[in-house]
XYZ file of C-alpha atoms in Angstrom:
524
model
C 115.147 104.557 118.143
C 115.654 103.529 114.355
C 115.218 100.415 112.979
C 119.387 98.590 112.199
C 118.330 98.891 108.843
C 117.907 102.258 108.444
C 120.794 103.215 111.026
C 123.817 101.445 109.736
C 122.836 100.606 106.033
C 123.786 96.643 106.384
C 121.413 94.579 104.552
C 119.552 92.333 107.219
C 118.991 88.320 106.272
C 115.959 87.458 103.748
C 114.998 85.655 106.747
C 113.825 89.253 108.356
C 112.450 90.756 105.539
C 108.707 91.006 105.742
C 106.736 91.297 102.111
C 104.218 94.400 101.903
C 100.833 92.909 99.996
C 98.913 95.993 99.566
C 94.699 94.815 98.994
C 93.038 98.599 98.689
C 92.181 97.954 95.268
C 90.429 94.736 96.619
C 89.594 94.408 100.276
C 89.932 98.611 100.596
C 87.444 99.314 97.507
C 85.174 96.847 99.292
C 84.658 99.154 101.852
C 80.986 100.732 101.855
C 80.931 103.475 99.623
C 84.484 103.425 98.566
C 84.229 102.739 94.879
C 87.357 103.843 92.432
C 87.252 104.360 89.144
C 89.110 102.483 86.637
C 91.556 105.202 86.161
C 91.519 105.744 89.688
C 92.746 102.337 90.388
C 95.866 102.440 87.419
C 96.721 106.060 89.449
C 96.705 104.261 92.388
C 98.731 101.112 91.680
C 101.297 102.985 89.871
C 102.037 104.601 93.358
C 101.630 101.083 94.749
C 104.681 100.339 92.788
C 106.454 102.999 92.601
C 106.877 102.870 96.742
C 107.781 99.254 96.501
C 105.278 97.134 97.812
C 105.609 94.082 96.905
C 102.240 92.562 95.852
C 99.558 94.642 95.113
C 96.090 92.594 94.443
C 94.488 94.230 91.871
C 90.958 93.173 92.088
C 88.438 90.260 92.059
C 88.446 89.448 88.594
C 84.847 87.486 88.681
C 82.745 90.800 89.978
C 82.669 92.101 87.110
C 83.658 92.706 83.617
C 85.105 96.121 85.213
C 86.730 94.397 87.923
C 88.652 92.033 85.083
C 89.587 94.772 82.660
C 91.196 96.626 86.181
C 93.268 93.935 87.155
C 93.769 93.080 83.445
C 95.348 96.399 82.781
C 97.389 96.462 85.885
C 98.662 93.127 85.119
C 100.129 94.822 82.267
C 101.493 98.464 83.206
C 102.973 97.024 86.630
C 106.861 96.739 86.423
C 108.134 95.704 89.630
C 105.215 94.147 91.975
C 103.537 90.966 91.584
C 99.652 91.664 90.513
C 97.560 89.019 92.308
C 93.472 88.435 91.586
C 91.236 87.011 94.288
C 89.376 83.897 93.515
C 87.081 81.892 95.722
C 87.750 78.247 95.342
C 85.468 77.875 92.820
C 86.816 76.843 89.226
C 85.375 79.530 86.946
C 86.749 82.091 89.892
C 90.200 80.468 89.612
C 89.866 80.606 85.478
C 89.194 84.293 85.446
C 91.505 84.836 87.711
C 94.190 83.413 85.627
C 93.427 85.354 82.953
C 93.010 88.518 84.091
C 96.724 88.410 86.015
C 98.678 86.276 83.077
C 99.934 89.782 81.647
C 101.587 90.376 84.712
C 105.351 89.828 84.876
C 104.686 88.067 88.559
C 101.327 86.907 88.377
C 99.792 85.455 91.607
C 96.630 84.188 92.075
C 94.875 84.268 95.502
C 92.299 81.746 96.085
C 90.471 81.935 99.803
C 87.698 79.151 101.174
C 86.461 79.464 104.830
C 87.123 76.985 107.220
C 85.943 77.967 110.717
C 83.047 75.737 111.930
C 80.138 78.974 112.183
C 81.440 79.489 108.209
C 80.827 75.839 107.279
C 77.468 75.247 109.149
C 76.229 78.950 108.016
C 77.265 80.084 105.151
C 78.664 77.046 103.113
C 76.721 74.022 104.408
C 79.893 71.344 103.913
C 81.352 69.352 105.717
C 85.185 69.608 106.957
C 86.077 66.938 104.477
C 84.010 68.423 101.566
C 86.444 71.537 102.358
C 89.687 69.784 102.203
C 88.853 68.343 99.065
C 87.854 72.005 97.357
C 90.976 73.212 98.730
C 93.057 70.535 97.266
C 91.258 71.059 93.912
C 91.419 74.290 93.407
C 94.858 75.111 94.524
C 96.532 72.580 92.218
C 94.051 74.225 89.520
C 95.240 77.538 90.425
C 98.861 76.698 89.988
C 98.347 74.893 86.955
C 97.661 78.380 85.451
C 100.766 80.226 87.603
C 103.202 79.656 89.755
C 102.854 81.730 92.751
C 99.668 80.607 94.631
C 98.284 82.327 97.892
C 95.440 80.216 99.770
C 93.222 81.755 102.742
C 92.109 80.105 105.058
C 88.472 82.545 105.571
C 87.687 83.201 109.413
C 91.029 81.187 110.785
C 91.204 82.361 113.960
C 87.479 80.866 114.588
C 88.992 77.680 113.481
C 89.739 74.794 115.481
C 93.907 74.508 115.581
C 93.318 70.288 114.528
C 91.141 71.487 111.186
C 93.263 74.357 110.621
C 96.468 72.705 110.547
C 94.836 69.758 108.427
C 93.598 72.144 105.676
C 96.770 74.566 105.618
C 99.265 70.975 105.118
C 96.430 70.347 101.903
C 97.140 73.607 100.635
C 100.850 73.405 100.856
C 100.708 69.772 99.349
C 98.786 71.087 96.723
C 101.197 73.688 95.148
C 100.268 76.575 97.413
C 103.485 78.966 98.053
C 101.695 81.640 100.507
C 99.603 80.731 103.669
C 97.410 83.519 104.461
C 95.645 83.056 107.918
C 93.150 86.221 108.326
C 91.896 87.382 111.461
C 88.376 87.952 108.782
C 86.499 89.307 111.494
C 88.310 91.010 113.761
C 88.051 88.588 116.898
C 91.679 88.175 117.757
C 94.144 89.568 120.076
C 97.873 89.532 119.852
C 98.783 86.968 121.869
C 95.478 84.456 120.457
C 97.225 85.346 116.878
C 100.184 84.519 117.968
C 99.930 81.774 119.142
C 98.402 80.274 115.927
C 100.917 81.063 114.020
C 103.576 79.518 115.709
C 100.881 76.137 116.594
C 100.706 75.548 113.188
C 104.561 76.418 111.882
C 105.463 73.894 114.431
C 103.047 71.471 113.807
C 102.210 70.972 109.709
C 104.578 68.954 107.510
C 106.636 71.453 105.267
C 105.268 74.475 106.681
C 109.065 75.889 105.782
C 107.617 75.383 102.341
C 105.320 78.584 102.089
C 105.569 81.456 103.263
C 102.748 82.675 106.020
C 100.799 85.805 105.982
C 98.633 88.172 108.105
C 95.797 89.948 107.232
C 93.926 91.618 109.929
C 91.101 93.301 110.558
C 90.483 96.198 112.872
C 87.001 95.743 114.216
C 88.024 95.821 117.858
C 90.687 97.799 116.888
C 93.141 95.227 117.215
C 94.343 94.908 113.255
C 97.890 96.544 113.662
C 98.638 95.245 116.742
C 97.783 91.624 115.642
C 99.436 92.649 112.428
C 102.974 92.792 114.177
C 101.916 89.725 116.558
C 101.912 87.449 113.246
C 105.000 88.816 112.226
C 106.893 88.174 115.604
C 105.535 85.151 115.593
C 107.120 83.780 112.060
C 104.667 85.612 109.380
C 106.901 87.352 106.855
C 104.091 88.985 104.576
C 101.561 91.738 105.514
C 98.474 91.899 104.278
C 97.156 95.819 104.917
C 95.417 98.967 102.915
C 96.567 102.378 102.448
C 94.926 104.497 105.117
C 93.517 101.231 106.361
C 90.903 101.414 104.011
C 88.444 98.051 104.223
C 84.741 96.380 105.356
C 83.703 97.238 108.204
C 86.044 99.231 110.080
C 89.040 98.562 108.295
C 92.068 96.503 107.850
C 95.869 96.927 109.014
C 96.841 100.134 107.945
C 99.951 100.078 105.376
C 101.412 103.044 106.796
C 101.223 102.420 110.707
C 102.765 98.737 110.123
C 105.602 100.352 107.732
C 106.455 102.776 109.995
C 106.321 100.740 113.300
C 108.656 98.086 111.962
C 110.928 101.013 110.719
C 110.783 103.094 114.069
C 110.830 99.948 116.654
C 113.429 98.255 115.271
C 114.691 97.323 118.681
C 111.694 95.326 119.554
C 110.513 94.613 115.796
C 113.764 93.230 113.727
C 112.334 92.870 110.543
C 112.191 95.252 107.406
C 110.005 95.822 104.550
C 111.269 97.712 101.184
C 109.003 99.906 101.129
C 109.608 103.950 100.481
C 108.714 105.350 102.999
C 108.825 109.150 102.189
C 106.006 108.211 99.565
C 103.058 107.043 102.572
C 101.443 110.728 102.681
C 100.863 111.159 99.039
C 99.778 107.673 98.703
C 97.176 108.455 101.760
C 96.443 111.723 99.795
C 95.612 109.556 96.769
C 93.691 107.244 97.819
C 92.016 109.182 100.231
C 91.116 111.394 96.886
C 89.674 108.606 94.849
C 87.747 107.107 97.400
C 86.528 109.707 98.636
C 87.207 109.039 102.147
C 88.298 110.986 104.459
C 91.655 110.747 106.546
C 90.939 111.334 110.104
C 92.815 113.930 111.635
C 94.431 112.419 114.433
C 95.233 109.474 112.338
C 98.336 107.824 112.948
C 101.022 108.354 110.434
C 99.488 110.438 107.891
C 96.532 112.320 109.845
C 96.517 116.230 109.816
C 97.431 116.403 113.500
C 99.800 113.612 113.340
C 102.709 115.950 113.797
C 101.324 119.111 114.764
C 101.516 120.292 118.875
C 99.387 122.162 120.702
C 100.074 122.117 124.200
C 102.470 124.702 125.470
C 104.500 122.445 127.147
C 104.979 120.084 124.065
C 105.375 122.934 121.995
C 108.613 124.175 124.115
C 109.798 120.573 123.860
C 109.793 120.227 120.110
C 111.815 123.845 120.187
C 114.734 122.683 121.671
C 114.662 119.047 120.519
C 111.911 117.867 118.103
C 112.624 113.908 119.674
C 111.039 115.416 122.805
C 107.822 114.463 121.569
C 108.016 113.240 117.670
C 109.050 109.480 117.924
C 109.669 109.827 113.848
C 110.353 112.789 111.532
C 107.670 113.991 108.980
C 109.902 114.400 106.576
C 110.519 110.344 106.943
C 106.723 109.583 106.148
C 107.158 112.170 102.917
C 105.457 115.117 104.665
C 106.677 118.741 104.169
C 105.566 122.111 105.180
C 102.487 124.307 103.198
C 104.773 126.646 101.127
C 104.188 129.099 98.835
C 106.146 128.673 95.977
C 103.472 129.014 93.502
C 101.191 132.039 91.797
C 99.339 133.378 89.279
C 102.830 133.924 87.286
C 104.322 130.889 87.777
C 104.999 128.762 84.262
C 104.131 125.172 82.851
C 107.481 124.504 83.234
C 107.829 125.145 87.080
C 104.462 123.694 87.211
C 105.304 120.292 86.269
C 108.056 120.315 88.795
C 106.146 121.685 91.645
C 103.761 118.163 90.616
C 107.078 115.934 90.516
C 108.007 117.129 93.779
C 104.615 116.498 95.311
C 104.636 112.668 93.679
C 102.606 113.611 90.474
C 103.892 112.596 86.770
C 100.776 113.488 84.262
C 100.854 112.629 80.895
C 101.120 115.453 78.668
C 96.724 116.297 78.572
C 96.094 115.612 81.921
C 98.942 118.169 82.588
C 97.396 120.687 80.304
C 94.246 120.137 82.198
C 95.843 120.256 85.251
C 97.429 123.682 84.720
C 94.634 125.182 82.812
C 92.865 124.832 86.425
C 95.746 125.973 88.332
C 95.616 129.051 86.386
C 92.094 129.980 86.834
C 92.444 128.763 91.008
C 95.687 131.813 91.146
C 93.323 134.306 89.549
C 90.941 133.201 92.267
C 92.950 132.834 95.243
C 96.057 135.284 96.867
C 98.291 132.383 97.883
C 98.599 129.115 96.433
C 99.730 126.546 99.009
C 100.960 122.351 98.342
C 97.571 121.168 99.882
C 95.822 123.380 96.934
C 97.778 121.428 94.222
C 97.166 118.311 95.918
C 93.216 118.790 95.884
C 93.505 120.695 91.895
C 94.922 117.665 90.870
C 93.456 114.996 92.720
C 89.873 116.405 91.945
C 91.121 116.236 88.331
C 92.003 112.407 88.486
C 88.411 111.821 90.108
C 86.113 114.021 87.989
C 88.204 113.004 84.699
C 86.364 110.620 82.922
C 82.995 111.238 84.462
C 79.784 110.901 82.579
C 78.402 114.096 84.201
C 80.113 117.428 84.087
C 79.340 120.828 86.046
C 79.934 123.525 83.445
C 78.479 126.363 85.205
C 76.375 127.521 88.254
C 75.012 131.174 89.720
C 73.283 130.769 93.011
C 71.017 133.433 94.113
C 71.548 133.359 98.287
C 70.676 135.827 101.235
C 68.173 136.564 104.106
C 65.292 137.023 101.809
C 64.903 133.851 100.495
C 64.252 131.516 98.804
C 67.575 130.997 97.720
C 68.019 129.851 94.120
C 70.795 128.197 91.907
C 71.135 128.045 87.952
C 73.136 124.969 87.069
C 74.351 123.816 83.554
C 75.429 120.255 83.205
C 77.363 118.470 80.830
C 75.594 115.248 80.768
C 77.493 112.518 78.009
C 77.865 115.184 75.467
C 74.641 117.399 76.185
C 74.385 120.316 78.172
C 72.016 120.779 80.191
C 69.827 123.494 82.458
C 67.970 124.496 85.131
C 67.502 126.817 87.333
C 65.563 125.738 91.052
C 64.782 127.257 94.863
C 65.691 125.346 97.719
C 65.903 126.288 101.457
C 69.716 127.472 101.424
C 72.189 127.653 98.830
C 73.274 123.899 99.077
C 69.671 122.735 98.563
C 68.733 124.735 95.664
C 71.925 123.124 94.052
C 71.286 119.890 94.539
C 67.374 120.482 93.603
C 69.248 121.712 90.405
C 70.628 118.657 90.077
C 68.003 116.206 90.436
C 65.947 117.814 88.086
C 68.338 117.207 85.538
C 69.718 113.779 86.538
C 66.811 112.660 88.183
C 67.268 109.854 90.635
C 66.221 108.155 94.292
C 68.998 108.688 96.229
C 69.041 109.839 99.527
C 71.609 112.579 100.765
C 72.938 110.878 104.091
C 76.263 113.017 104.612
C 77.283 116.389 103.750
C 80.319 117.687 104.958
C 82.595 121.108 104.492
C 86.237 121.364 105.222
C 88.866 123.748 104.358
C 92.005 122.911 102.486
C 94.850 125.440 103.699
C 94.073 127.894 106.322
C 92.477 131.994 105.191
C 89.523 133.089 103.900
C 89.781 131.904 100.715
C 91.331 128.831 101.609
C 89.855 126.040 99.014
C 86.867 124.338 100.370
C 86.391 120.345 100.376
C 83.043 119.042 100.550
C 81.982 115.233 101.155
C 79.161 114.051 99.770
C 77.393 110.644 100.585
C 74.476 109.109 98.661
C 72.874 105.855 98.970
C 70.622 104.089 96.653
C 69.134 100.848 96.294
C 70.993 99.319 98.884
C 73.997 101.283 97.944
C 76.586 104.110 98.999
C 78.865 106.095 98.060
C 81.043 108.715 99.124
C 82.917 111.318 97.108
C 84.283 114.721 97.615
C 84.429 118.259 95.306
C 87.414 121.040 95.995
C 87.301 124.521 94.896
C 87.653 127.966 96.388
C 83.729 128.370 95.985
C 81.940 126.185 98.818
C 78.894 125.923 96.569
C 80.978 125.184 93.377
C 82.841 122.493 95.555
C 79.499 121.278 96.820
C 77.886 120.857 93.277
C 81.392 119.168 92.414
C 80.744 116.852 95.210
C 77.391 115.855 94.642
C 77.372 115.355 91.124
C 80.796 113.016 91.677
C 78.518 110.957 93.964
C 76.288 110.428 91.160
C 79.040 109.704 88.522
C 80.147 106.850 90.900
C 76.322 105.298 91.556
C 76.033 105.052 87.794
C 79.573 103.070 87.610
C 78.389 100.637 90.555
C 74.954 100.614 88.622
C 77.021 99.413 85.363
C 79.346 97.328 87.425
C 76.259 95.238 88.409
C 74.837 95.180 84.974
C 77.869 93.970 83.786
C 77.978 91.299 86.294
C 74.666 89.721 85.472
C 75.504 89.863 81.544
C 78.787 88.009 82.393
């Protein structure tokens, strides 16, 4: 079944238009070990609004001074989204905030204070009254600097229904035009969130006024389903991540609450502007610069989302794919492996192989870009869409890093020990050694510490292969942990031990950037 929208082209009333408010940048980089570089994050919130979401919050400004210049500079390159920054009701928050969106040609700034009585008690030792005074002061202080002003309400759906509705009428009253009421912890189930939304859309004094939000979390694995719950239940803005990237385990999932409002539209009469065709390259993407992983039987955009195995689903598809695909992939932007390019193929045809597959690079970065796709067809017989998505991706991760592989020659075989002979490019020097390890992979990364020494501990390492054949590019994920710290990244290359030095030294590049984030922080 379609969604009306999509079936007979009428435009539906605002009333049933639900806004996409995308937080990867914020609530998905907060995810352990998911850290994006700066350039990482403009990549990514060009896509953001490019597929039309709606709002896409940048950062939180206060972090850091990395965190500012991030949502700073996306303030100012975004054309059609508004760019909010996350404050906690605090007044130098709110202040930073401010100025790190005013750029933006829809600037919103999202302030948050917890309300549930475990929060209070716990965490921020006041009293209910105490609360409903910060939240009056620092939402009319928030809109004295913008107009569009987003308060959440921190751990609602562990708060009393009385309180909640008490604090949500001061927010409103105080200039507030969103009302964001997050299931923080992933406690609720549908019907529980639900309900609250339509208790307190019946029950506070110019509720009509603001517009209410969800943002769910998917810790009992609940965040979609609650997701659509709020909506049903009068929420017309979606808070969610791209792959549902987040703490924890993750919020709502962009792509599964897109699609499930475009594909039930029987059950689900509401509609969202966003592109759809665009959700597995933005999945790709951010998937790339975080370094995490897509599942494979993700919903959506996993690897196995559309693919059949069983014989008797197999037969099915053949003589009517709607046997068992409830959605096309060409609807979620997901096409075939082909093999359109080679070693002969042109700059020309290569820039609109990249256009095709959702890439526009400026003119270096497409230099760079094809300089490596060159060298990967003298490499490799068959060059297949997944390959160009990894080239390039691993280009946007691994540009602006402070460390560099140049070169390496391992030394492997039965004899042992194995060895590796690594050059690095290390902020303008080049450096080398040559170490033993036990394997291939060891001696590497022996290689490595010796000439970026360091304390962290390898606590993941993991192969995969891009395209099918035996000299399919490999992907390797790395994770490293330090100080209290993770991070994951990944490497791709033909060469499993090329992609694994890739991979490692990536890992370091972003501990050094979470190491400078901090520094930053504390001299701010």
């Amino acid at each position: 079944m379609k969604n009306s929208v999509q079936s007979n082209g009428a435009k539906p009333a605002d009333k049933d238009r639900v806004l996409i408010f995308d937080t990867t940048l914020r609530d998905g980089e907060q995810c352990p070990g998911a850290t994006m570089t700066f350039e990482a994050k403009l990549e990514v919130a060009h896509l953001l609004d490019t597929m039309g979401v709606d709002i896409i919050e940048a950062g939180f400004p206060i972090a850091s001074e990395g965190d500012f210049e991030a949502v700073s500079e996306i303030a100012k390159r975004t054309k059609r989204a508004r760019v909010a920054g996350l404050a906690r009701a605090i007044e130098r928050d709110i202040a930073r905030a401010g100025e790190a969106v005013r750029h933006a040609a829809q600037p919103r700034i999202h302030t948050f204070v917890s309300t549930s009585p475990i929060h209070l008690e716990h965490q921020m030792n006041k009293s209910e009254a105490d609360v409903l005074a910060i939240i009056t002061k620092t939402v009319m202080q928030a809109r004295n600097l913008v107009d569009d002003v987003e308060w959440s309400a921190m751990d609602a759906t562990r708060t009393p229904i009385d309180y909640l509705c008490r604090c949500i009428e001061a927010a409103i009253k105080a200039g507030a035009t969103t009302i964001n009421l997050p299931d923080t912890v992933g406690y609720a189930i549908p019907s529980e969130y639900a309900a609250m939304f339509e208790a307190v859309r019946n029950r506070v004094p110019d509720a009509d006024k603001a517009i209410f939000s969800v943002h769910c979390h998917d810790d009992l694995g609940l965040a979609v389903a609650n997701t659509l719950a709020g909506v049903a239940a009068g929420a017309r803005q979606i808070e969610c991540t791209i792959n549902g990237l987040g703490e924890r385990a993750g919020n709502a999932a962009l792509e599964e609450v897109v699609m499930a409002l475009k594909t039930r539209g029987d059950r689900l009469p509401y509609y969202s502007t966003i592109d759809a065709t665009m959700l597995t390259r933005a999945s790709k993407l951010v998937s790339a610069v975080s370094s995490f992983p897509v599942q494979y039987n993700k919903a959506i955009v996993g690897r196995n989302a559309f693919a059949h195995e069983s014989g008797i689903h197999q037969d099915g598809i053949l003589k009517n794919a709607q046997t068992y695909e409830i959605m096309t992939p060409e609807s979620v932007g997901l096409s075939k492996s082909s093999l359109v390019m080679g070693k002969h193929s042109g700059r020309h045809a290569f820039r609109e192989k990249l256009r095709e597959l959702g890439y526009e690079l400026g003119e270096n970065a497409l230099q760079d870009a094809f300089t490596r796709f060159k060298n990967l067809a003298d490499r490799k017989k068959t060059i297949y869409d997944e390959d160009l998505i990894a080239l390039v991706d691993d280009e946007l991760v691994s540009a602006h890093e402070r460390i560099k592989l140049v070169s390496l020659t391992v030394m492997a075989g039965t004899g042992g020990p194995q060895s590796a002979a690594l050059t690095l490019d290390v902020e303008g020097t080049l450096k080398t050694h040559q170490a033993t390890g036990n394997g291939p992979v060891d001696a590497i990364f022996n290689a490595i510490h010796a000439l970026v020494p360091h304390e962290a501990q390898l606590e993941l390492y993991q192969v995969h292969a891009v395209t099918q054949g035996t000299d399919a590019q490999a992907e390797v994920s790395v994770k490293l942990a330090e100080g209290g710290r993770s991070v994951t990244a990944r490497g791709a290359d033909p060469d499993t031990l090329v992609a694994s030095a890739r991979a490692y030294i990536a890992a370091l590049n972003k501990l050094a950037a979470l190491q400078r984030r901090k520094t930053d922080s504390k001299a701010g």
